[in-house]
PDB file of C-alpha atoms in Angstrom:
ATOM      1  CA  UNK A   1     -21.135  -7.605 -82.030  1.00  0.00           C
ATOM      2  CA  UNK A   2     -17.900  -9.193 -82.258  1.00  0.00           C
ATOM      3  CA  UNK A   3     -16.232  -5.946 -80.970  1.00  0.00           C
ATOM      4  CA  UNK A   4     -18.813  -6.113 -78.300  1.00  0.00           C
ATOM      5  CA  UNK A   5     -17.888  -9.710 -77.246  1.00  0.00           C
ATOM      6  CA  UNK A   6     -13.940  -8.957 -77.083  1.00  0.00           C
ATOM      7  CA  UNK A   7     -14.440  -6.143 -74.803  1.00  0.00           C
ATOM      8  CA  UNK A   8     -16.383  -8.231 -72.267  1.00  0.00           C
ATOM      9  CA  UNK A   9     -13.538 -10.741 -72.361  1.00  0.00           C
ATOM     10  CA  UNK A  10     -11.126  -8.459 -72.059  1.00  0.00           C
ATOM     11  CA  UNK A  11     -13.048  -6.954 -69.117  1.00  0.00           C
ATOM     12  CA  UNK A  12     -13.560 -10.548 -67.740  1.00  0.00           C
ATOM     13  CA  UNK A  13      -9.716 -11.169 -67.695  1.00  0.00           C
ATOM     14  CA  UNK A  14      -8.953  -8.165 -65.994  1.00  0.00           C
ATOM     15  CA  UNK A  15     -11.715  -7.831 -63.468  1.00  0.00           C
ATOM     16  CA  UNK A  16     -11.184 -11.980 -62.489  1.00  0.00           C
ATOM     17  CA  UNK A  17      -7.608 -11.273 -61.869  1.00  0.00           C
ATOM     18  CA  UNK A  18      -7.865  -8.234 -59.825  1.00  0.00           C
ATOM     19  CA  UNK A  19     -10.449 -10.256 -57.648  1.00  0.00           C
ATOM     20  CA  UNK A  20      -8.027 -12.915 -57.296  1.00  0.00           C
ATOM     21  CA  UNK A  21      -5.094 -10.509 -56.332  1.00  0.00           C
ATOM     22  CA  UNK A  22      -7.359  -8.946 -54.235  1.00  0.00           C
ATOM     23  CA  UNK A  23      -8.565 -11.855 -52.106  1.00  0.00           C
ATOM     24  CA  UNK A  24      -5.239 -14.071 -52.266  1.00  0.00           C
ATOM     25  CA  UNK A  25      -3.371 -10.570 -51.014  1.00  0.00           C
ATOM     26  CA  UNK A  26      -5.845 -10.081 -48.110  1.00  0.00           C
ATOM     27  CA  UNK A  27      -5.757 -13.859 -47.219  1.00  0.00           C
ATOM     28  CA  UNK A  28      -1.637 -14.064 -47.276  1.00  0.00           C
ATOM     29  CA  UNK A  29      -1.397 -11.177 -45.139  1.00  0.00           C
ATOM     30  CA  UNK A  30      -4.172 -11.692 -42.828  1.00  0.00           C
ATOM     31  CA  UNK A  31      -2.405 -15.534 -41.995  1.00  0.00           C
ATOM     32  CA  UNK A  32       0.991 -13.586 -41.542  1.00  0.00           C
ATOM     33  CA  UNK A  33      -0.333 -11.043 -39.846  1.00  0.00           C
ATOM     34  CA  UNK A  34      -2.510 -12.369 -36.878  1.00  0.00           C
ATOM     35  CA  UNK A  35      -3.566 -15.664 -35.789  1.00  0.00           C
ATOM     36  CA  UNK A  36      -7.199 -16.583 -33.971  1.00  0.00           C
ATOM     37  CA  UNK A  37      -7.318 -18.680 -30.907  1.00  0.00           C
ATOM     38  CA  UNK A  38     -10.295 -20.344 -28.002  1.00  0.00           C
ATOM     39  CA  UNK A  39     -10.204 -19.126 -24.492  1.00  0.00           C
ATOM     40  CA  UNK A  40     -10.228 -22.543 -22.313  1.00  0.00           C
ATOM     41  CA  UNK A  41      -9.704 -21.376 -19.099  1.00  0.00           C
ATOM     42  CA  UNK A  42     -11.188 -19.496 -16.537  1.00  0.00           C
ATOM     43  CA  UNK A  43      -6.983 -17.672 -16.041  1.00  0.00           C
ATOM     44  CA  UNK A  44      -7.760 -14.882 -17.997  1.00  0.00           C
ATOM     45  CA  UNK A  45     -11.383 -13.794 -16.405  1.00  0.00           C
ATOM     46  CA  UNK A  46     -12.956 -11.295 -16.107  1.00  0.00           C
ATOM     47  CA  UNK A  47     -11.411  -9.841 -18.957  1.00  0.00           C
ATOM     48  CA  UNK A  48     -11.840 -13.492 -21.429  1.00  0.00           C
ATOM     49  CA  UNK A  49     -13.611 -16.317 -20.082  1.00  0.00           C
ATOM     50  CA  UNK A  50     -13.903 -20.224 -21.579  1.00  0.00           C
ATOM     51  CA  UNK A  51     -15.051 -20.264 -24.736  1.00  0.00           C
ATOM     52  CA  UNK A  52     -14.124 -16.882 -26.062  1.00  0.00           C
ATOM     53  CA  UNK A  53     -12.661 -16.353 -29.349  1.00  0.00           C
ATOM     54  CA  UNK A  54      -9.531 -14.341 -29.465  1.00  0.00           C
ATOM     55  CA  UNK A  55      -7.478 -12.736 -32.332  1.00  0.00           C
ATOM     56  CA  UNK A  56      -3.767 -12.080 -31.818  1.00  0.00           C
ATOM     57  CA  UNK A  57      -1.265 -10.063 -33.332  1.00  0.00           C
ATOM     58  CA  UNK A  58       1.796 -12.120 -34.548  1.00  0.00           C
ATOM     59  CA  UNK A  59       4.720 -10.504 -33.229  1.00  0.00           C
ATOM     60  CA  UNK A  60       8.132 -10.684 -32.174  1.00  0.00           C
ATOM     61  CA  UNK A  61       8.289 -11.382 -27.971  1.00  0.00           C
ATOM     62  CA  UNK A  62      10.936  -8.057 -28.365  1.00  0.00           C
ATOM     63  CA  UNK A  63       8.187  -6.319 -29.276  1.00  0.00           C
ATOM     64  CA  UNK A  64       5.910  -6.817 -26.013  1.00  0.00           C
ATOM     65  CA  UNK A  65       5.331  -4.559 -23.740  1.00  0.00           C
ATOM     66  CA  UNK A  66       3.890  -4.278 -19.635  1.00  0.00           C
ATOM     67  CA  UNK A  67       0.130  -5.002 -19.959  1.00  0.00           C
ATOM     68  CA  UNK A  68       0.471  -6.747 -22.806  1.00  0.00           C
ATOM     69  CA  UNK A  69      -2.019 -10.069 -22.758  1.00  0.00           C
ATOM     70  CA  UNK A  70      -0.110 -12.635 -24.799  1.00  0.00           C
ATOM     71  CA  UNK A  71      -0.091 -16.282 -25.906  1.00  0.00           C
ATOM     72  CA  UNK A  72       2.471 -18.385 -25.851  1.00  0.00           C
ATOM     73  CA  UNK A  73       3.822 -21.912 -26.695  1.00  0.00           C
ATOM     74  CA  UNK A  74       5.723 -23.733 -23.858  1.00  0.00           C
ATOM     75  CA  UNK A  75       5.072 -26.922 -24.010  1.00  0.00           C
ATOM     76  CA  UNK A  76       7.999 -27.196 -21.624  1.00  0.00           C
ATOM     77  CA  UNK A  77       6.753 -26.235 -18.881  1.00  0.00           C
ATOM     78  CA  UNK A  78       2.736 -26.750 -19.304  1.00  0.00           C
ATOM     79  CA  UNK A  79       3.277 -29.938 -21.088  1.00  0.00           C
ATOM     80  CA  UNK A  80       1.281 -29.458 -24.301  1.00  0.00           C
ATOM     81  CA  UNK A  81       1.514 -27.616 -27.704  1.00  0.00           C
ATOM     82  CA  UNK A  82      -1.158 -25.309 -27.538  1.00  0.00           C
ATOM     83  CA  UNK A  83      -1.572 -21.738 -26.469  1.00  0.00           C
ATOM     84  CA  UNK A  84      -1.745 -20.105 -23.188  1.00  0.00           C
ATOM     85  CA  UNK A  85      -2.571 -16.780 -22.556  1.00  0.00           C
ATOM     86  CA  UNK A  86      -1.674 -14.799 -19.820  1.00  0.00           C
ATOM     87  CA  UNK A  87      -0.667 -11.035 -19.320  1.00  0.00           C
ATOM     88  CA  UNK A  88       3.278  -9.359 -19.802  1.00  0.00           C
ATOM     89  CA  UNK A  89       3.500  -7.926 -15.832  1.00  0.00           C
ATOM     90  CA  UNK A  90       7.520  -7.582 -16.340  1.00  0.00           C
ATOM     91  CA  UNK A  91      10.198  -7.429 -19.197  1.00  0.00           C
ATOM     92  CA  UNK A  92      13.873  -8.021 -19.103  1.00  0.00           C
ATOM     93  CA  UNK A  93      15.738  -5.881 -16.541  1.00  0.00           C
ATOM     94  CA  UNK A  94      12.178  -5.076 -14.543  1.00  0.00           C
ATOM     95  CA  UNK A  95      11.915  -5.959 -10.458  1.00  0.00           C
ATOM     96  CA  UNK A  96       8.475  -7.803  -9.895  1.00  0.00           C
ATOM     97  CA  UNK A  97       7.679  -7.804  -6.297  1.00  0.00           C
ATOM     98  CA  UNK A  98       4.499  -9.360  -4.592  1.00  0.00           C
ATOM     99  CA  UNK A  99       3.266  -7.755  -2.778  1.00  0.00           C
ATOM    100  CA  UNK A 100       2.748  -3.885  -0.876  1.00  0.00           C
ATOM    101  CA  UNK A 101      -0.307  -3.450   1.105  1.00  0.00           C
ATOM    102  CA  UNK A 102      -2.275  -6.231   2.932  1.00  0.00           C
ATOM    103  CA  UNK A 103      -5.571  -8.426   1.729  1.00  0.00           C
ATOM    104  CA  UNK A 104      -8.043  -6.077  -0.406  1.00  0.00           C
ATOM    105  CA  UNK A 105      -4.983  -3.200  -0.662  1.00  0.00           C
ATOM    106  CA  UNK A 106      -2.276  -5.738  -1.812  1.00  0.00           C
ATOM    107  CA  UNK A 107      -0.637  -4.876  -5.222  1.00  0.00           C
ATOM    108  CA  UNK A 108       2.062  -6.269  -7.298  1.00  0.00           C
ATOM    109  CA  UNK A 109       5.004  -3.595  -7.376  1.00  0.00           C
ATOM    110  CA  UNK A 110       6.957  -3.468 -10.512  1.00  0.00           C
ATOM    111  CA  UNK A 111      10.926  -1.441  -9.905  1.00  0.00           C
ATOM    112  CA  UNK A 112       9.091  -0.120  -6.462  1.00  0.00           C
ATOM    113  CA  UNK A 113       5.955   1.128  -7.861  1.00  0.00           C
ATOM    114  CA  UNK A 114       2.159  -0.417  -7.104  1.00  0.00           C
ATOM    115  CA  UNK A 115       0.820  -1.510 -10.107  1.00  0.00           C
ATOM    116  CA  UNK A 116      -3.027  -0.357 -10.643  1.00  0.00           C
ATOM    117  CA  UNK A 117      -4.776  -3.571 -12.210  1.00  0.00           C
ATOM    118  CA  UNK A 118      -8.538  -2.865 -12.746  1.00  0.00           C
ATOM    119  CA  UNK A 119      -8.304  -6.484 -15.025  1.00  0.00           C
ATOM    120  CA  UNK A 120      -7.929  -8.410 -11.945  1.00  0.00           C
ATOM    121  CA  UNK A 121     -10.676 -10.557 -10.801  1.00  0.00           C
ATOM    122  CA  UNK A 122     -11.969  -8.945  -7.732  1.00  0.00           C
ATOM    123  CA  UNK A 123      -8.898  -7.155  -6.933  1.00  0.00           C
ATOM    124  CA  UNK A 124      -6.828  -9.633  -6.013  1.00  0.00           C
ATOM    125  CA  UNK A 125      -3.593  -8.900  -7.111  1.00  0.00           C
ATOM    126  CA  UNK A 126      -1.618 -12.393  -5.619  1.00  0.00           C
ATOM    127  CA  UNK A 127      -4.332 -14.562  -5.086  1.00  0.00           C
ATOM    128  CA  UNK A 128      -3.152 -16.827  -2.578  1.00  0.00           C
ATOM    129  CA  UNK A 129      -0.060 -18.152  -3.769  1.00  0.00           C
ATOM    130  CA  UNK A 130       2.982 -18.089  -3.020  1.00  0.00           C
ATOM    131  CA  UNK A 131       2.437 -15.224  -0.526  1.00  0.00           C
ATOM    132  CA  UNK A 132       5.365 -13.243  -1.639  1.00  0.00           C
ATOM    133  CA  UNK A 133       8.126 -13.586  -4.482  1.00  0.00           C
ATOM    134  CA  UNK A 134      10.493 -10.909  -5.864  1.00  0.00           C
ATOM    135  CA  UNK A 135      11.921 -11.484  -8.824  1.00  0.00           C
ATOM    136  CA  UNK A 136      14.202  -9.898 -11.010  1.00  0.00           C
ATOM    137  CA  UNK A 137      13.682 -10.331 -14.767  1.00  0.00           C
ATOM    138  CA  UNK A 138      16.443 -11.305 -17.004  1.00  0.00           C
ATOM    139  CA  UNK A 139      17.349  -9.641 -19.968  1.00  0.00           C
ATOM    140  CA  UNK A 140      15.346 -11.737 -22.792  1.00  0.00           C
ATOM    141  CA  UNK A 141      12.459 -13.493 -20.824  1.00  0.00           C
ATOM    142  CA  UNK A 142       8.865 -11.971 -19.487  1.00  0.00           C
ATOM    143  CA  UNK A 143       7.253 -12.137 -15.915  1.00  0.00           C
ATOM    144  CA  UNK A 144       3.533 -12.873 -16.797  1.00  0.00           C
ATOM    145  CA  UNK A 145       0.447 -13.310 -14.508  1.00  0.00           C
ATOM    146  CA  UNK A 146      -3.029 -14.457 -15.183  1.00  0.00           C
ATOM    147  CA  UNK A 147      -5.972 -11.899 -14.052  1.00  0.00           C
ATOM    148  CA  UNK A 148      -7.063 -14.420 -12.030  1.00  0.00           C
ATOM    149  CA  UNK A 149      -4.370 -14.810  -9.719  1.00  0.00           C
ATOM    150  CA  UNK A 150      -6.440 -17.541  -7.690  1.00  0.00           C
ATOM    151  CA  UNK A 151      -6.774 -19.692 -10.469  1.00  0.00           C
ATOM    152  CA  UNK A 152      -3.914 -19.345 -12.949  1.00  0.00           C
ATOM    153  CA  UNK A 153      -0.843 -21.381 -13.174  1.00  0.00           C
ATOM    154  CA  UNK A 154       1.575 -18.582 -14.215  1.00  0.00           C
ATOM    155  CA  UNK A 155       5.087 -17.766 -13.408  1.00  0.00           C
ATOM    156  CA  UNK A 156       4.442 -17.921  -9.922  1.00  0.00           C
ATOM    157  CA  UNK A 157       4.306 -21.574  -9.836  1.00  0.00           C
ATOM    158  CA  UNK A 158       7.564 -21.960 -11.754  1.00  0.00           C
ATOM    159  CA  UNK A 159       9.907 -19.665  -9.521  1.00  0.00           C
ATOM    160  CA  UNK A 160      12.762 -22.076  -9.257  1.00  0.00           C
ATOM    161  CA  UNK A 161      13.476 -22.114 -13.398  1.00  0.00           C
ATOM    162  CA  UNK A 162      14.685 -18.324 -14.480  1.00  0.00           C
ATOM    163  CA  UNK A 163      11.972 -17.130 -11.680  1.00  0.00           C
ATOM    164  CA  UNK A 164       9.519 -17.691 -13.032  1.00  0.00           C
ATOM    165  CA  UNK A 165       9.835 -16.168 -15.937  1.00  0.00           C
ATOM    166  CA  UNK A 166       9.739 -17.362 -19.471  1.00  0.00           C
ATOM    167  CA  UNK A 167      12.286 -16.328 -23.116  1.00  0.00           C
ATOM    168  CA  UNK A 168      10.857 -13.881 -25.408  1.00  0.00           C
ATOM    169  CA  UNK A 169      11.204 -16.848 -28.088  1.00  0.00           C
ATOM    170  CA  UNK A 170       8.044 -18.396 -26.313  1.00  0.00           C
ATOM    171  CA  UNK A 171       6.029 -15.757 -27.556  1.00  0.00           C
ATOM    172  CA  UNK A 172       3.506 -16.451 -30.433  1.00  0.00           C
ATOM    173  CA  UNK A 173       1.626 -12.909 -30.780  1.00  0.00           C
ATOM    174  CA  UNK A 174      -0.566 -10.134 -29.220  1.00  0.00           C
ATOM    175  CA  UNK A 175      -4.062 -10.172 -28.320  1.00  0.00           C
ATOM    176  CA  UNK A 176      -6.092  -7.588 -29.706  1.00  0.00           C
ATOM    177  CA  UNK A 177      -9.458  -5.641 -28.705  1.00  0.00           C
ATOM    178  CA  UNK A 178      -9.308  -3.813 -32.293  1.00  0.00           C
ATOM    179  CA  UNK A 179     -10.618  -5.561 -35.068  1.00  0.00           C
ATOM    180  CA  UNK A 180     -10.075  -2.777 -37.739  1.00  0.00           C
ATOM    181  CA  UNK A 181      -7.331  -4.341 -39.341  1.00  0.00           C
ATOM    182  CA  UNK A 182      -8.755  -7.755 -39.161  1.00  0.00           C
ATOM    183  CA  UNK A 183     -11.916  -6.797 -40.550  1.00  0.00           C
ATOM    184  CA  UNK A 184     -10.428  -4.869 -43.156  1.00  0.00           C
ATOM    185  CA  UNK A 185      -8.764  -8.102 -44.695  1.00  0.00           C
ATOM    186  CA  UNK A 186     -11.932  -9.569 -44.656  1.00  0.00           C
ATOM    187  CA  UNK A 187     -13.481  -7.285 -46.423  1.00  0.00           C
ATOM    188  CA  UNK A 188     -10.753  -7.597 -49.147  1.00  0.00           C
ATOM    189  CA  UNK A 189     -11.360 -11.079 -48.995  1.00  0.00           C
ATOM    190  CA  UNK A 190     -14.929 -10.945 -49.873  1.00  0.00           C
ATOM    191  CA  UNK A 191     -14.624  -8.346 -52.198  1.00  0.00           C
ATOM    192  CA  UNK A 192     -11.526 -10.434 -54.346  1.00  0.00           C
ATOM    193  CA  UNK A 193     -14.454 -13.294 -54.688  1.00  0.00           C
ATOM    194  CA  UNK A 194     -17.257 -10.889 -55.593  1.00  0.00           C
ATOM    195  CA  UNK A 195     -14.829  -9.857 -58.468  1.00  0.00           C
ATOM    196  CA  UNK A 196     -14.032 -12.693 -59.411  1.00  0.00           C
ATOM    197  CA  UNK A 197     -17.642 -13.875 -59.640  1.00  0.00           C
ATOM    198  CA  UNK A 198     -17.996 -11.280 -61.789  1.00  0.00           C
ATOM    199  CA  UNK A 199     -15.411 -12.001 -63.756  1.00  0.00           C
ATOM    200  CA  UNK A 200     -16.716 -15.284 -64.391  1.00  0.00           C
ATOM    201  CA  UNK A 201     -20.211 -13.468 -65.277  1.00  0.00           C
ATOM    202  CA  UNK A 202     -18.539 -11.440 -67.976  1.00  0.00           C
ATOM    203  CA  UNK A 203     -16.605 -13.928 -69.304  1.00  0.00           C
ATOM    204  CA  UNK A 204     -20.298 -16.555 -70.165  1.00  0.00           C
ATOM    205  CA  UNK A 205     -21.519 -12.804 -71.424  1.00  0.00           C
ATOM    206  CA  UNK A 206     -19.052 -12.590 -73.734  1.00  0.00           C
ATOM    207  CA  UNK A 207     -18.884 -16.258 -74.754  1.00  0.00           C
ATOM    208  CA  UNK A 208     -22.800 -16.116 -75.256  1.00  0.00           C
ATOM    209  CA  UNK A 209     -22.149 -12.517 -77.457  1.00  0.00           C
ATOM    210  CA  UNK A 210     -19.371 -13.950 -79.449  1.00  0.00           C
ATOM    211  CA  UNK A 211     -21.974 -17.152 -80.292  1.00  0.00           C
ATOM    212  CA  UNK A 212     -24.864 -14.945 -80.905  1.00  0.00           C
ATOM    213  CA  UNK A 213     -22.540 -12.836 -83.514  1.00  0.00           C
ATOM    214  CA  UNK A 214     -22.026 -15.908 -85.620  1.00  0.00           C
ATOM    215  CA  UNK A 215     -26.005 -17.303 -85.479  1.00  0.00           C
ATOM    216  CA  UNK A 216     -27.012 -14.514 -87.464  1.00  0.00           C
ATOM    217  CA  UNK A 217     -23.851 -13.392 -89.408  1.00  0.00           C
ATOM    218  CA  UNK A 218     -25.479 -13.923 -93.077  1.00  0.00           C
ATOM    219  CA  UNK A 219     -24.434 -16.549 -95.693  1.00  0.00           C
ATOM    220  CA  UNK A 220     -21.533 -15.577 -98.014  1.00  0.00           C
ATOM    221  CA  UNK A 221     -23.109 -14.724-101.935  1.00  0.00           C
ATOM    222  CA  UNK A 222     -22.225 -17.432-104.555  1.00  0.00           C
ATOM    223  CA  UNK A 223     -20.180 -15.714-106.276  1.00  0.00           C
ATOM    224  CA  UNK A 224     -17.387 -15.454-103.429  1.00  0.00           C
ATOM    225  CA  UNK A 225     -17.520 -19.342-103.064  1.00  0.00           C
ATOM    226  CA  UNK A 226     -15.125 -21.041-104.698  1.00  0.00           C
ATOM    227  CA  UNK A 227     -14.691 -24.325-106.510  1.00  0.00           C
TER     228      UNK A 227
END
């Protein structure tokens, strides 16, 4: 029985600790990984309205790419701290031009060529205002637009600092559609804490084993006490 006791401790140990690795991994990497953040404006609609939760990638603003929907920290220029999301239209070197075509058939033109933007609330590609800006984006900063050009405050309405346009260094991650990865980590999460629980459960078994072995472990004869 005693054997039988060791072993379950043993197991305890080792099962409790690869639960904790487990979870603690998953957790550490899933806050250094991506980030989680509320929709609370209408900017962004269709495609995220108020009150939508969003996950986001935490990467480098080098990293971005056109059609990229971002969030960002400029507390700068919006005048708070938190988030703002809006969607990468041009990157360092591109020429962002509004706009070819007239009313229903306007588009934004990035280097000379019409941008096709299905995200943008009823096909409005400049929304009103200003009427026209072309801008050319320096090396290091990002053009960005909301999908709802008539009711975002993007880099349109800051055209006299860099054009608009805001540093790489702004940028605070990606937002994602695919939640493999993120659900993944969760999953490792809640697995680590099943283990442990476990753990825990074969560690009282083997306490309760180890006590049962010395209940009925017999008396020693009188001849092997001593006096």
């Amino acid at each position: 029985m005693s054997g039988k006791g060791r072993g379950l401790g043993i197991a305890a140990v080792v099962v409790g600790l690869a639960g904790l690795l487990l979870g603690l991994g998953g957790l550490g990497y899933a806050r250094h990984a991506f980030g989680g953040s509320v929709v609370s404006s209408e900017s962004m609609t269709p495609a995220y309205g108020p009150g939508d939760r969003v996950v986001y990638e935490r990467i480098d603003g080098s990293e971005v790419r056109r059609g990229d929907v971002v969030v960002f920290s400029a507390p700068g220029r919006y005048g708070f701290d938190g988030l703002v999301m809006e969607r990468v239209i041009g990157v360092g070197g591109d020429r962002v031009a509004c706009c070819t075509g007239t009313e229903a058939d306007a588009r934004v033109t990035v280097n000379g060529k019409a941008l096709e933007e299905p995200y943008v609330k009823g096909g409005d590609a400049h929304g009103g205002y200003p009427a026209s800006y072309d801008v050319r984006v320096p090396e290091g900063r990002l053009f960005l637009l909301g999908d709802h050009r008539a009711n975002s405050r993007d880099s349109r309405a800051f055209l006299d600092d860099h054009g608009g346009t805001l540093a790489e260094s702004t940028i605070r991650g990606r937002v994602t559609d695919d939640y493999t990865v993120p659900a993944l980590l969760g999953t490792s999460m809640i697995l680590g804490m099943l283990l442990v629980l476990v753990g825990i459960g074969l560690g009282i078994a083997a306490t309760v084993v180890r006590r049962n072995a010395r209940a009925v472990m017999p008396p020693p004869p009188p001849w092997a006490v001593q006096v």
